[in-house]
Coordinates of C-alpha atoms and ligand atoms in Angstrom, one line a residue:
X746 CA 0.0 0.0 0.0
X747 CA 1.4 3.4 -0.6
X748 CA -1.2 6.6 0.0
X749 CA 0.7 9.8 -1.5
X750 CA -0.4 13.2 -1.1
X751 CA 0.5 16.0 -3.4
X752 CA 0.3 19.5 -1.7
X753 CA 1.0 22.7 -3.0
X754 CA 3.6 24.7 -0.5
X755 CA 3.1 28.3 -1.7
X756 CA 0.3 30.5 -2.8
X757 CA -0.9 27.9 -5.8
X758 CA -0.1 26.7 -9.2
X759 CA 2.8 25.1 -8.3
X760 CA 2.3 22.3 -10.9
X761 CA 0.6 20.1 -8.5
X762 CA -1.5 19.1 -12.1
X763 CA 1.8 18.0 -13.4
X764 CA 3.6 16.0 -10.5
X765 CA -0.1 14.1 -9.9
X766 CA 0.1 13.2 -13.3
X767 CA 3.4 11.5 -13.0
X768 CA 2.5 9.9 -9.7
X769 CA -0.8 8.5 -10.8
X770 CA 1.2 6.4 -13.6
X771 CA 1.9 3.9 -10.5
X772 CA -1.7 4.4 -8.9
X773 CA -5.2 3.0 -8.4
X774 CA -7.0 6.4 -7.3
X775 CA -6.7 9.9 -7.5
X776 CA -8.7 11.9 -5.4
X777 CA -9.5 15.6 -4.8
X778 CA -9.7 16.3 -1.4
X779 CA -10.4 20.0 -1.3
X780 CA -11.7 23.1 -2.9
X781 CA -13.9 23.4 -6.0
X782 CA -13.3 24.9 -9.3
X783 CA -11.4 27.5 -8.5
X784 CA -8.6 25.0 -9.0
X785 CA -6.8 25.0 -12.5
X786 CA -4.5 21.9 -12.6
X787 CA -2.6 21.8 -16.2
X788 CA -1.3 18.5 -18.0
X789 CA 0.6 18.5 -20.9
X790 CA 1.0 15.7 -22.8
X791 CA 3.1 15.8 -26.3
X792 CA 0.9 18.8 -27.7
X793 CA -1.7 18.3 -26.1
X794 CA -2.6 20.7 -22.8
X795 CA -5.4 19.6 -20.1
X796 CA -6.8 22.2 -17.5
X797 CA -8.6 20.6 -14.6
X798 CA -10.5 22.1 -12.6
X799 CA -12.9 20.0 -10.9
X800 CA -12.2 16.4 -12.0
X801 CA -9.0 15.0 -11.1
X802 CA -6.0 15.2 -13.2
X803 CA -5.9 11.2 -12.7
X804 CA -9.4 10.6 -15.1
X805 CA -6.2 10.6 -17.9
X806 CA -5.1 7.3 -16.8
X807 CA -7.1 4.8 -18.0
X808 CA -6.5 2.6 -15.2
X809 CA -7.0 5.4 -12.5
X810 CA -10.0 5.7 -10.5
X811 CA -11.0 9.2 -9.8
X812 CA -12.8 10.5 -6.6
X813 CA -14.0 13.7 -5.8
X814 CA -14.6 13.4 -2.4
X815 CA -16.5 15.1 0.6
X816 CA -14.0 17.4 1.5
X817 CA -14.7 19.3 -2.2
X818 CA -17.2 21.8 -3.4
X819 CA -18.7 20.8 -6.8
X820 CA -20.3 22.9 -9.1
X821 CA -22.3 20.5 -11.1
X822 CA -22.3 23.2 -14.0
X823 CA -18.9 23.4 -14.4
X824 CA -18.4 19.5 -13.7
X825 CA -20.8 18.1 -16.2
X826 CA -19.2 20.9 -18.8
X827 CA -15.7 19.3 -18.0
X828 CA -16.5 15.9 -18.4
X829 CA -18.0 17.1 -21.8
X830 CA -14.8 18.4 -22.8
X831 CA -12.9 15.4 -21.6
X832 CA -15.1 13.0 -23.5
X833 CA -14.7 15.4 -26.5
X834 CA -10.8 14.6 -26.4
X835 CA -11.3 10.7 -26.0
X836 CA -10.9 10.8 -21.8
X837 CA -14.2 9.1 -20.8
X838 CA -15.0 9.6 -17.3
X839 CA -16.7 6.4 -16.4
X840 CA -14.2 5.4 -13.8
X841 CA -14.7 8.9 -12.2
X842 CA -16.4 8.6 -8.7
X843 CA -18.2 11.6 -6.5
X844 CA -19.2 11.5 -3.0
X845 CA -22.6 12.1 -1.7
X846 CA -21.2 14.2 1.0
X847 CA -19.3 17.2 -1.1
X848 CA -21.2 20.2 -1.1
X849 CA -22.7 22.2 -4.1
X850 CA -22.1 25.2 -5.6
X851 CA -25.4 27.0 -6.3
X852 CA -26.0 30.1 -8.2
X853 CA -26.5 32.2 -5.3
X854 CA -22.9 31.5 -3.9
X855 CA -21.3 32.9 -6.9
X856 CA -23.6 35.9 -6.6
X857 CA -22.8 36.3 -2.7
X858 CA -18.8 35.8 -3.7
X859 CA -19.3 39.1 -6.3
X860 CA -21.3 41.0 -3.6
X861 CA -19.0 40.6 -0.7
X862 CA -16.1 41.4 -2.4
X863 CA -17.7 44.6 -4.4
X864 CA -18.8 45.9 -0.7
X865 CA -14.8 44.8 0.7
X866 CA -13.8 47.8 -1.9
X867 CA -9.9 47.8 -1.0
X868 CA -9.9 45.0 1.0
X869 CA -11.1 42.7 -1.2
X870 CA -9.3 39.3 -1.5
X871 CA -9.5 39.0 -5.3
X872 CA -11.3 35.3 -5.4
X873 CA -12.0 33.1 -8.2
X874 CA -15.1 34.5 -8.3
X875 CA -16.7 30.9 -8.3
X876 CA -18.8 31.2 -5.1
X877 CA -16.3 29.1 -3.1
X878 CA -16.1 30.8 0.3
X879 CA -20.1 31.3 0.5
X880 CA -20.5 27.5 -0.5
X881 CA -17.8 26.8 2.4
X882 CA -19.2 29.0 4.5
X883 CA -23.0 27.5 4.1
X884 CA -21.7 23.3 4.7
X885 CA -20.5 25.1 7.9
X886 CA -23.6 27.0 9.0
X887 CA -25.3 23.6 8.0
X888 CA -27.3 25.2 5.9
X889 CA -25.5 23.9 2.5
X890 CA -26.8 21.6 -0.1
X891 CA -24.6 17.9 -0.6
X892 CA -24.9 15.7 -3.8
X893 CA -27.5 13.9 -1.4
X894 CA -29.9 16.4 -1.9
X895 CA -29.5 17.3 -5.1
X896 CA -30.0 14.2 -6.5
X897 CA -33.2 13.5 -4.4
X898 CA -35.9 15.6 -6.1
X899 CA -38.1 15.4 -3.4
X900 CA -35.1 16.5 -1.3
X901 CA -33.8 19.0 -3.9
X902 CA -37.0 20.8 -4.2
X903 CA -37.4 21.1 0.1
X904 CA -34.0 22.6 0.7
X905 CA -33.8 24.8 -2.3
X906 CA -37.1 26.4 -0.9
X907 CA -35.7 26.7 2.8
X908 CA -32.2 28.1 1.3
X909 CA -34.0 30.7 -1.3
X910 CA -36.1 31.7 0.7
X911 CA -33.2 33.0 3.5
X912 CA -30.9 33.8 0.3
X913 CA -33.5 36.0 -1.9
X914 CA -34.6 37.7 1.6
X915 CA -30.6 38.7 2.0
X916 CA -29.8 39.5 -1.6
X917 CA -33.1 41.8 -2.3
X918 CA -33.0 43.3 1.0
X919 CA -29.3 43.7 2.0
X920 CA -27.9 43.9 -1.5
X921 CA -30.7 45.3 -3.9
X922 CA -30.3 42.6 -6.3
X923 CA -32.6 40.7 -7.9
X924 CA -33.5 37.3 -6.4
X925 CA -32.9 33.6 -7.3
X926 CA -35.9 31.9 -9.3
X927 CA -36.9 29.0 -8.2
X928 CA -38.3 27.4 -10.2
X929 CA -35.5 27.8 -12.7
X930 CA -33.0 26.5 -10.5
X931 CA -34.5 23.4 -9.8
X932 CA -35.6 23.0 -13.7
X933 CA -31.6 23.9 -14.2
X934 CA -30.0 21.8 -11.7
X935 CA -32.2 18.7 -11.9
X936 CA -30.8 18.4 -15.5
X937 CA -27.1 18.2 -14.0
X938 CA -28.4 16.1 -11.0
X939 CA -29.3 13.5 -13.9
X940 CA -26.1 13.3 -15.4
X941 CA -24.3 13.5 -11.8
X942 CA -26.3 10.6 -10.1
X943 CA -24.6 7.5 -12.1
X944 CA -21.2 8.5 -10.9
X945 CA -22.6 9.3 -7.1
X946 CA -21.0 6.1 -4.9
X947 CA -20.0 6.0 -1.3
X948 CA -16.4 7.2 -1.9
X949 CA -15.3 6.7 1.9
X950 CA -16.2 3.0 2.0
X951 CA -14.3 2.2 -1.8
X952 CA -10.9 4.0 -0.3
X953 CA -10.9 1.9 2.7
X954 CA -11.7 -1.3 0.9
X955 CA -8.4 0.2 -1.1
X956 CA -6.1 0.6 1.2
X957 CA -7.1 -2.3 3.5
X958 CA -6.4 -4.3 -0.3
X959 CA -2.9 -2.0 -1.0
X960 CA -3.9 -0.1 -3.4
X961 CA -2.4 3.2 -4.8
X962 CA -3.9 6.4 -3.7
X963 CA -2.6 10.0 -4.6
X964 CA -4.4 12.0 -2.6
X965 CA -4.3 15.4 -5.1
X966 CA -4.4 19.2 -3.0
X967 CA -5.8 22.1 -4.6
X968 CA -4.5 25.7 -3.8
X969 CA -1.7 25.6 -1.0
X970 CA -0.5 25.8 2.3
X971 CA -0.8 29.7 2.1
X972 CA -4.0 29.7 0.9
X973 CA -5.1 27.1 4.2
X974 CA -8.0 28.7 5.6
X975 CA -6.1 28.0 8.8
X976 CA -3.0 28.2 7.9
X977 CA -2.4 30.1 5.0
X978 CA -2.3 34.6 5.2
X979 CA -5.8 34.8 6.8
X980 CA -7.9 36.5 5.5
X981 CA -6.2 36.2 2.1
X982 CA -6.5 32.7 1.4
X983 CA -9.3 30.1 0.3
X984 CA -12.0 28.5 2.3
X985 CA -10.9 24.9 2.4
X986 CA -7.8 22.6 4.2
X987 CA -5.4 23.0 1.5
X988 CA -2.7 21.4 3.5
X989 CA -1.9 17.4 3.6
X990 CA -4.0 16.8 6.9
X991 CA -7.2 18.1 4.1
X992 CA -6.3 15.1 3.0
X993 CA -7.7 13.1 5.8
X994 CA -10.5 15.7 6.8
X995 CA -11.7 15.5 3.4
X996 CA -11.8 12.0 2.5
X997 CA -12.2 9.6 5.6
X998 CA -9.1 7.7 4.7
X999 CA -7.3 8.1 8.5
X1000 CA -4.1 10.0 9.0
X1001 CA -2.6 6.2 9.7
X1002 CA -3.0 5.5 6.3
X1003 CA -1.2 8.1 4.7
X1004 CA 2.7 7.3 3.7
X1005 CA 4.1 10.3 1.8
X1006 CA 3.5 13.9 1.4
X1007 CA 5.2 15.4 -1.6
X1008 CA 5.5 19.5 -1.2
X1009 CA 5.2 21.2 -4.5
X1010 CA 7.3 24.5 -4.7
X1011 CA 7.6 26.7 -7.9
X1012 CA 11.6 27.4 -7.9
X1013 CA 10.8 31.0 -7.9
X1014 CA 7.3 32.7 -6.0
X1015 CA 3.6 33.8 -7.8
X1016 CA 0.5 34.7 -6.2
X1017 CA -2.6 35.5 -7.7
X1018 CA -5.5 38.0 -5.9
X1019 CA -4.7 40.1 -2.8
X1020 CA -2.4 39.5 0.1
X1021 CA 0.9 39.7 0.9
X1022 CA 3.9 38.5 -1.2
X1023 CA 7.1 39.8 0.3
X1024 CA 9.3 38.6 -2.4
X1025 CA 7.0 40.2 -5.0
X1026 CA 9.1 42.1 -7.7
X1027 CA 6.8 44.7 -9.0
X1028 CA 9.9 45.6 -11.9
X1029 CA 11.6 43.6 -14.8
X1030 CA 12.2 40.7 -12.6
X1031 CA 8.9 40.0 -11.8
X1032 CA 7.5 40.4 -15.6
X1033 CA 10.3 39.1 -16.8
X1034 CA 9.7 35.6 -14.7
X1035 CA 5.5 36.2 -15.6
X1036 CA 6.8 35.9 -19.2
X1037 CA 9.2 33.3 -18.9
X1038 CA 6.7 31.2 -17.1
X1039 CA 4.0 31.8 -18.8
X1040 CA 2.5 32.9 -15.5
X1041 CA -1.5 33.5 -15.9
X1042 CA -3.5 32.1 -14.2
X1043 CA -5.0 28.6 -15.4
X1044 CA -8.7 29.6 -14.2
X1045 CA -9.3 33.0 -14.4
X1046 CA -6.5 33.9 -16.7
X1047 CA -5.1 36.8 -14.3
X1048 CA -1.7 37.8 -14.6
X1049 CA 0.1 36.3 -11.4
X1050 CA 1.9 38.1 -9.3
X1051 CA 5.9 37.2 -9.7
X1052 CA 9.3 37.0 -7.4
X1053 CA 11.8 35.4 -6.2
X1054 CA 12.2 32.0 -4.1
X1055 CA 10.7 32.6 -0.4
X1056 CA 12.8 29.7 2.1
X1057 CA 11.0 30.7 4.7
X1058 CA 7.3 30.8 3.7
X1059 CA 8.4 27.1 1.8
X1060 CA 9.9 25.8 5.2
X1061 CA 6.8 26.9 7.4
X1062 CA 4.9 24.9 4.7
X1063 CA 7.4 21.5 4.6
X1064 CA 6.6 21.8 8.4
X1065 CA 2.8 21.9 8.4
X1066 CA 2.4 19.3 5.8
X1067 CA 5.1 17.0 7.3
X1068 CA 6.5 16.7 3.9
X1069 CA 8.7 14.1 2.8
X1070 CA 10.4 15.7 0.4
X1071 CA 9.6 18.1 -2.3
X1072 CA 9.4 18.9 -6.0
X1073 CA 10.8 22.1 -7.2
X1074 CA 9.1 23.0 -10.0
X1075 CA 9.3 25.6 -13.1
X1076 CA 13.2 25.6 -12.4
X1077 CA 13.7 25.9 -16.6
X1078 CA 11.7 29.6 -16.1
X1079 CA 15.4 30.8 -14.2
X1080 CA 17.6 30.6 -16.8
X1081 CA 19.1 33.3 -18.1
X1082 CA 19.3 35.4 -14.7
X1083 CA 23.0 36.6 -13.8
X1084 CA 21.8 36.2 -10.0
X1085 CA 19.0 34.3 -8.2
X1086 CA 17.8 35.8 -5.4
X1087 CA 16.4 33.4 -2.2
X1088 CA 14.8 34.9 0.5
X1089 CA 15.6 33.5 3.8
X1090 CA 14.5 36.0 6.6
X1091 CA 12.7 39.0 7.1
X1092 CA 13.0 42.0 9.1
X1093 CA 9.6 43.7 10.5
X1094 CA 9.6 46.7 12.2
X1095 CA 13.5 46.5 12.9
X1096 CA 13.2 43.0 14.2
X1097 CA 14.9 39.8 12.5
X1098 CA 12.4 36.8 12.3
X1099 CA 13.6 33.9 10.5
X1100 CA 10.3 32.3 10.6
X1101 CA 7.4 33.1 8.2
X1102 CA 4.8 35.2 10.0
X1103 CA 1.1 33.2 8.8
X1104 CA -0.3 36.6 9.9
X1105 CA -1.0 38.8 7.1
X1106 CA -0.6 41.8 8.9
X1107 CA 2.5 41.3 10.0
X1108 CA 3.7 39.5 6.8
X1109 CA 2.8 42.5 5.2
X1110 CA 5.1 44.6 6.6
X1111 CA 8.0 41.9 6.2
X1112 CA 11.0 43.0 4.5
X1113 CA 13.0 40.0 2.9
X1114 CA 16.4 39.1 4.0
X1115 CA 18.1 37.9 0.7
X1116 CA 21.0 35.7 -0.3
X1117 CA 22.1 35.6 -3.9
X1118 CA 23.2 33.1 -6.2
X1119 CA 24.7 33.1 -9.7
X1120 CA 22.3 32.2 -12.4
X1121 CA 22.9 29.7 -15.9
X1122 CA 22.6 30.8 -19.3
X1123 CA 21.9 27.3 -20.8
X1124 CA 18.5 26.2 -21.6
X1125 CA 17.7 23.3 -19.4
X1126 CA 14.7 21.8 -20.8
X1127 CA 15.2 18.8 -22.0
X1128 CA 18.2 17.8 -19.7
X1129 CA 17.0 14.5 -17.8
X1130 CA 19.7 13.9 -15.2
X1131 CA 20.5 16.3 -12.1
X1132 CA 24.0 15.6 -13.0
X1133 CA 23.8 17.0 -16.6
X1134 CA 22.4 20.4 -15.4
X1135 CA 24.4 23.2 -15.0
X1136 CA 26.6 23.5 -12.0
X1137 CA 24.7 27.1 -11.1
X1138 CA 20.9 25.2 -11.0
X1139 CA 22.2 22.7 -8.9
X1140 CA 23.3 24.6 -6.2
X1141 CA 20.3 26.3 -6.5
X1142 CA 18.3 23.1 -5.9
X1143 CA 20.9 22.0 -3.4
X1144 CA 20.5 25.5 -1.3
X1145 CA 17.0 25.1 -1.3
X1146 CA 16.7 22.2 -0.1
X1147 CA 19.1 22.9 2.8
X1148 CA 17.2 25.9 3.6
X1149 CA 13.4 24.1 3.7
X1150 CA 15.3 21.4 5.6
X1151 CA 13.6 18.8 3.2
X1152 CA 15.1 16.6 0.5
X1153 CA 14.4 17.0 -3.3
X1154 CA 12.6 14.3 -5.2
X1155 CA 12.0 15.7 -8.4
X1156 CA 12.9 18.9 -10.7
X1157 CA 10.3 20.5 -13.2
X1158 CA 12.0 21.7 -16.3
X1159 CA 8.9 22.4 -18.3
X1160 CA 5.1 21.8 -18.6
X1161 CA 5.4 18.4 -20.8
X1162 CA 4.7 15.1 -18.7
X1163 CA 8.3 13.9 -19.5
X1164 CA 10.0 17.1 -18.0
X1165 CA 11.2 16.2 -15.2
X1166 CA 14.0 15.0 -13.5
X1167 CA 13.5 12.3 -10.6
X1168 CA 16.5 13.0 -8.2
X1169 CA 15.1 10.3 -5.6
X1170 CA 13.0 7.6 -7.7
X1171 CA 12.6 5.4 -4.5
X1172 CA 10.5 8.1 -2.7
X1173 CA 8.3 8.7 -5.7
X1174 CA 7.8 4.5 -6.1
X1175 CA 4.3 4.1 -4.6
Ligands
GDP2105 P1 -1.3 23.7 -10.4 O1 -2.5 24.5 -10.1 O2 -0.4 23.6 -9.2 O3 -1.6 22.3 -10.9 O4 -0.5 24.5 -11.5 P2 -1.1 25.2 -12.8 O5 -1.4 24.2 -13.8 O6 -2.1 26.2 -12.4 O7 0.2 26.1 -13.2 C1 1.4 25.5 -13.5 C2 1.8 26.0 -15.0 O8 3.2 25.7 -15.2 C3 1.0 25.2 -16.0 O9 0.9 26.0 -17.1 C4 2.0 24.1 -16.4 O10 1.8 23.5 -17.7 C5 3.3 24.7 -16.3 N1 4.4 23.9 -15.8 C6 4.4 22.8 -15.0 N2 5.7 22.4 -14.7 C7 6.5 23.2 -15.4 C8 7.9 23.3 -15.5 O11 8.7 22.6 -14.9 N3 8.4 24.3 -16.3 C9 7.6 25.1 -17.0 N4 8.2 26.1 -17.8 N5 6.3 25.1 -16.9 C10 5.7 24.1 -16.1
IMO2106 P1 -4.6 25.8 -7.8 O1 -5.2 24.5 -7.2 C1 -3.9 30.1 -7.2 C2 -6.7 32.2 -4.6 C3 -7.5 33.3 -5.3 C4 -7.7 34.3 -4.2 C5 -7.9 33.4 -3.0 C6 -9.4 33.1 -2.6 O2 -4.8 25.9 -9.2 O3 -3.3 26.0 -7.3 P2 -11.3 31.7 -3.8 O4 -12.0 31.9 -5.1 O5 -10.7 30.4 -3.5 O6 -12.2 32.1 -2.7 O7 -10.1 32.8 -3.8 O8 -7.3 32.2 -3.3 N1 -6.8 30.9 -5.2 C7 -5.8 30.4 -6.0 N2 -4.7 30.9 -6.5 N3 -4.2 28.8 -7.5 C8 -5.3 28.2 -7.0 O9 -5.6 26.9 -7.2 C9 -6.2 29.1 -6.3 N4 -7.4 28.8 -5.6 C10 -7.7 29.9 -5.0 O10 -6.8 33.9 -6.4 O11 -6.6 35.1 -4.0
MG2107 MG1 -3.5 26.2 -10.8

């Protein structure tokens, strides 16, 4: 038996997509924990590029059973639009499994995520605009809707009335907005709930079965560690358990049965929406790395913030996940930089902390402590040993590792499936 996580150590798109698609090779089931569509997780294979953002990026594997599991919100829109678009590209999803328990994302959450941000003005967080944190916020107040009930009609029809009628009050009173029909909804979303219901199965019982029988599980995290809801640069982060113990929360699979976390970590820093960033690079460093890297964001297409290598913020991360080891991705995006910069402390007010400060405030005010490096000219992309790349990167690589206190297991040197280089291929062997 071997149950992996994948977690993503900064502030997202660290080509979790990417290393869960090389895992998954080896494994049984892949399954989404956490968060909703507000994901983007990007394959590439030969020419072809994948974007997932609710099912997981294991429904390419033919052999792969994938799970979205309690811990997720599911927007049965977007879902039955991406298995559409999968099926169109010859990926059927009939091995694709969803658990009654995950919560769904109805129209009135995306309307409540565009209200409360318009009335935060300048202290907006910037979300996905996908109606995440009001879906979140509603399983909590126990007032949500699960797959359960939407594929009940008799069910469907009694808790849409006792939501909409709480909802319209808020949104035509509070907000002067027009309300939530109905009857539309339910017309609307028992359509989805008909294509949904065939792939509704009781997820917990068919990952214990699996790991009781050995199976392979990658356990695939959406967003990051900075992004935790408890852990992450509150209130500048998701609504979901973005670190590896979401794994557990989110699926029923028991901390027991987990063997290996596997930190993803960009070799450089991006953030997209509000909140702090102290490595940002608001100059030529920071577009030139957004241009290099491509760096936009896979759901909403933002341009993502951009700067150099934060050791701290990735340690506090390797810490709270209890990773294993990690994969430093993008590292192809560096060359042609004279100096690398790596930050590995920060002064606020006048003080040194070596730490990484969760809280925003503070963090906001953090000035980094650099150390530089020299930088390669070569273009490492389709080198496929550590020992062939230049002497520069892998000190690099080496100093990062010694500064997150955690051992590399892979290096990203571009987007395709087959770039990357495995430095420990035991640890990645599920
Ligand atoms: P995720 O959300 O963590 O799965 O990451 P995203 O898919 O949102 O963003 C990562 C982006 O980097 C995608 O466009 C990937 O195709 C691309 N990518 C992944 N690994 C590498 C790499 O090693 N080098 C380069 N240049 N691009 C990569
Ligand atoms: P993946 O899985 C990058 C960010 C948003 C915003 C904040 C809250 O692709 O790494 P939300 O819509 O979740 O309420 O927005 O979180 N965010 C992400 N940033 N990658 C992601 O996912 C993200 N998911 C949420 O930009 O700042
Ligand atoms: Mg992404």
């Amino acid at each position: 038996m071997s149950n992996f996580v994948v977690v993503g150590m900064q502030w997202g798109d660290e080509a979790k997509g990417k290393v869960v698609d090389y895992i998954a090779q080896q494994a049984d089931f892949v399954v989404r924990y956490n968060g909703g569509n507000n994901a983007g997780h990007t394959v590439v294979v030969g020419k072809e590029v994948y974007k997932f953002h609710t099912v997981p990026v294991g429904a390419l594997h033919k052999n792969v059973t994938a799970i979205i599991a309690d811990g997720v919100v599911l927007d049965p829109k977007v879902f039955v639009g991406e298995i559409e678009g999968l099926k169109g590209r010859g990926i059927t999803a009939d091995r694709l499994k969803i658990s009654p328990n995950a919560h769904v994302i109805m129209p009135w959450h995306r309307i409540f995520d565009q209200l409360e941000e318009c009335y935060k003005g300048d202290t907006k967080i910037g979300t996905t605009g996908r109606g995440i944190g009001p879906c979140y916020a509603d399983k909590m107040s126990r007032v949500g809707i699960r797959v359960y009930d939407l594929i009940d009609a008799d069910r469907f029809r009694a808790r849409l009335k006792s939501c909409l009628d709480f909802k319209n009050a808020i949104i035509t009173k509070v907000f002067g907005a027009d309300p939530v029909n109905e009857d539309e909804v339910f017309a609307e979303y028992s359509e989805y709930a008909r294509i949904l219901a065939p792939f509704v199965d009781d997820t917990y019982s068919i990952l214990y079965k699996a790991s009781v029988e050995c199976a392979n599980i990658v356990f695939e995290g959406a967003h990051a560690t900075l992004l935790d809801i408890d852990f992450g640069t509150y209130p500048f982060v998701t609504s979901s358990h973005c670190v590896a113990g979401g794994a557990t929360i989110g699926t029923g699979v028991g901390p027991t049965m987990i063997d290996t976390v596997i930190g993803v970590a960009k070799a450089y820093t991006t953030r997209v929406g509000a909140g702090p960033c102290p490595t940002e690079q608001i100059n030529e460093v920071g577009d030139k790395i957004r241009e290099r890297g491509n760096e936009y964001g896979t759901t909403t297409g933002r341009p993502r913030r951009c700067g150099w290598f934060d050791a701290a913020a990735v340690r506090y991360s390797a810490r709270v996940n209890g990773a294993t080891c990690i994969a430093v991705t993008l590292l192809d995006v560096l060359s042609t930089f004279d100096t690398l910069k790596i930050c590995t402390a920060y002064t606020i007010d006048g003080e040194e902390y070596n730490e990484f400060p969760a809280d925003a405030q503070m963090l906001e005010k953090a000035v980094p402590i650099y150390e530089e490096l020299p930088g390669w000219d070569d273009d490492i992309s389709e080198i496929k040993s550590f020992d062939a790349l230049p002497e520069n990167a892998r000190r690099y690589v080496a100093r990062i590792a010694e500064l997150v206190e955690t051992p590399i297991c892979l290096v990203g040197v571009g987007p395709r499936r087959d770039q990357s280089i495995i430095l420990d291929p035991e640890v990645l062997t599920m």
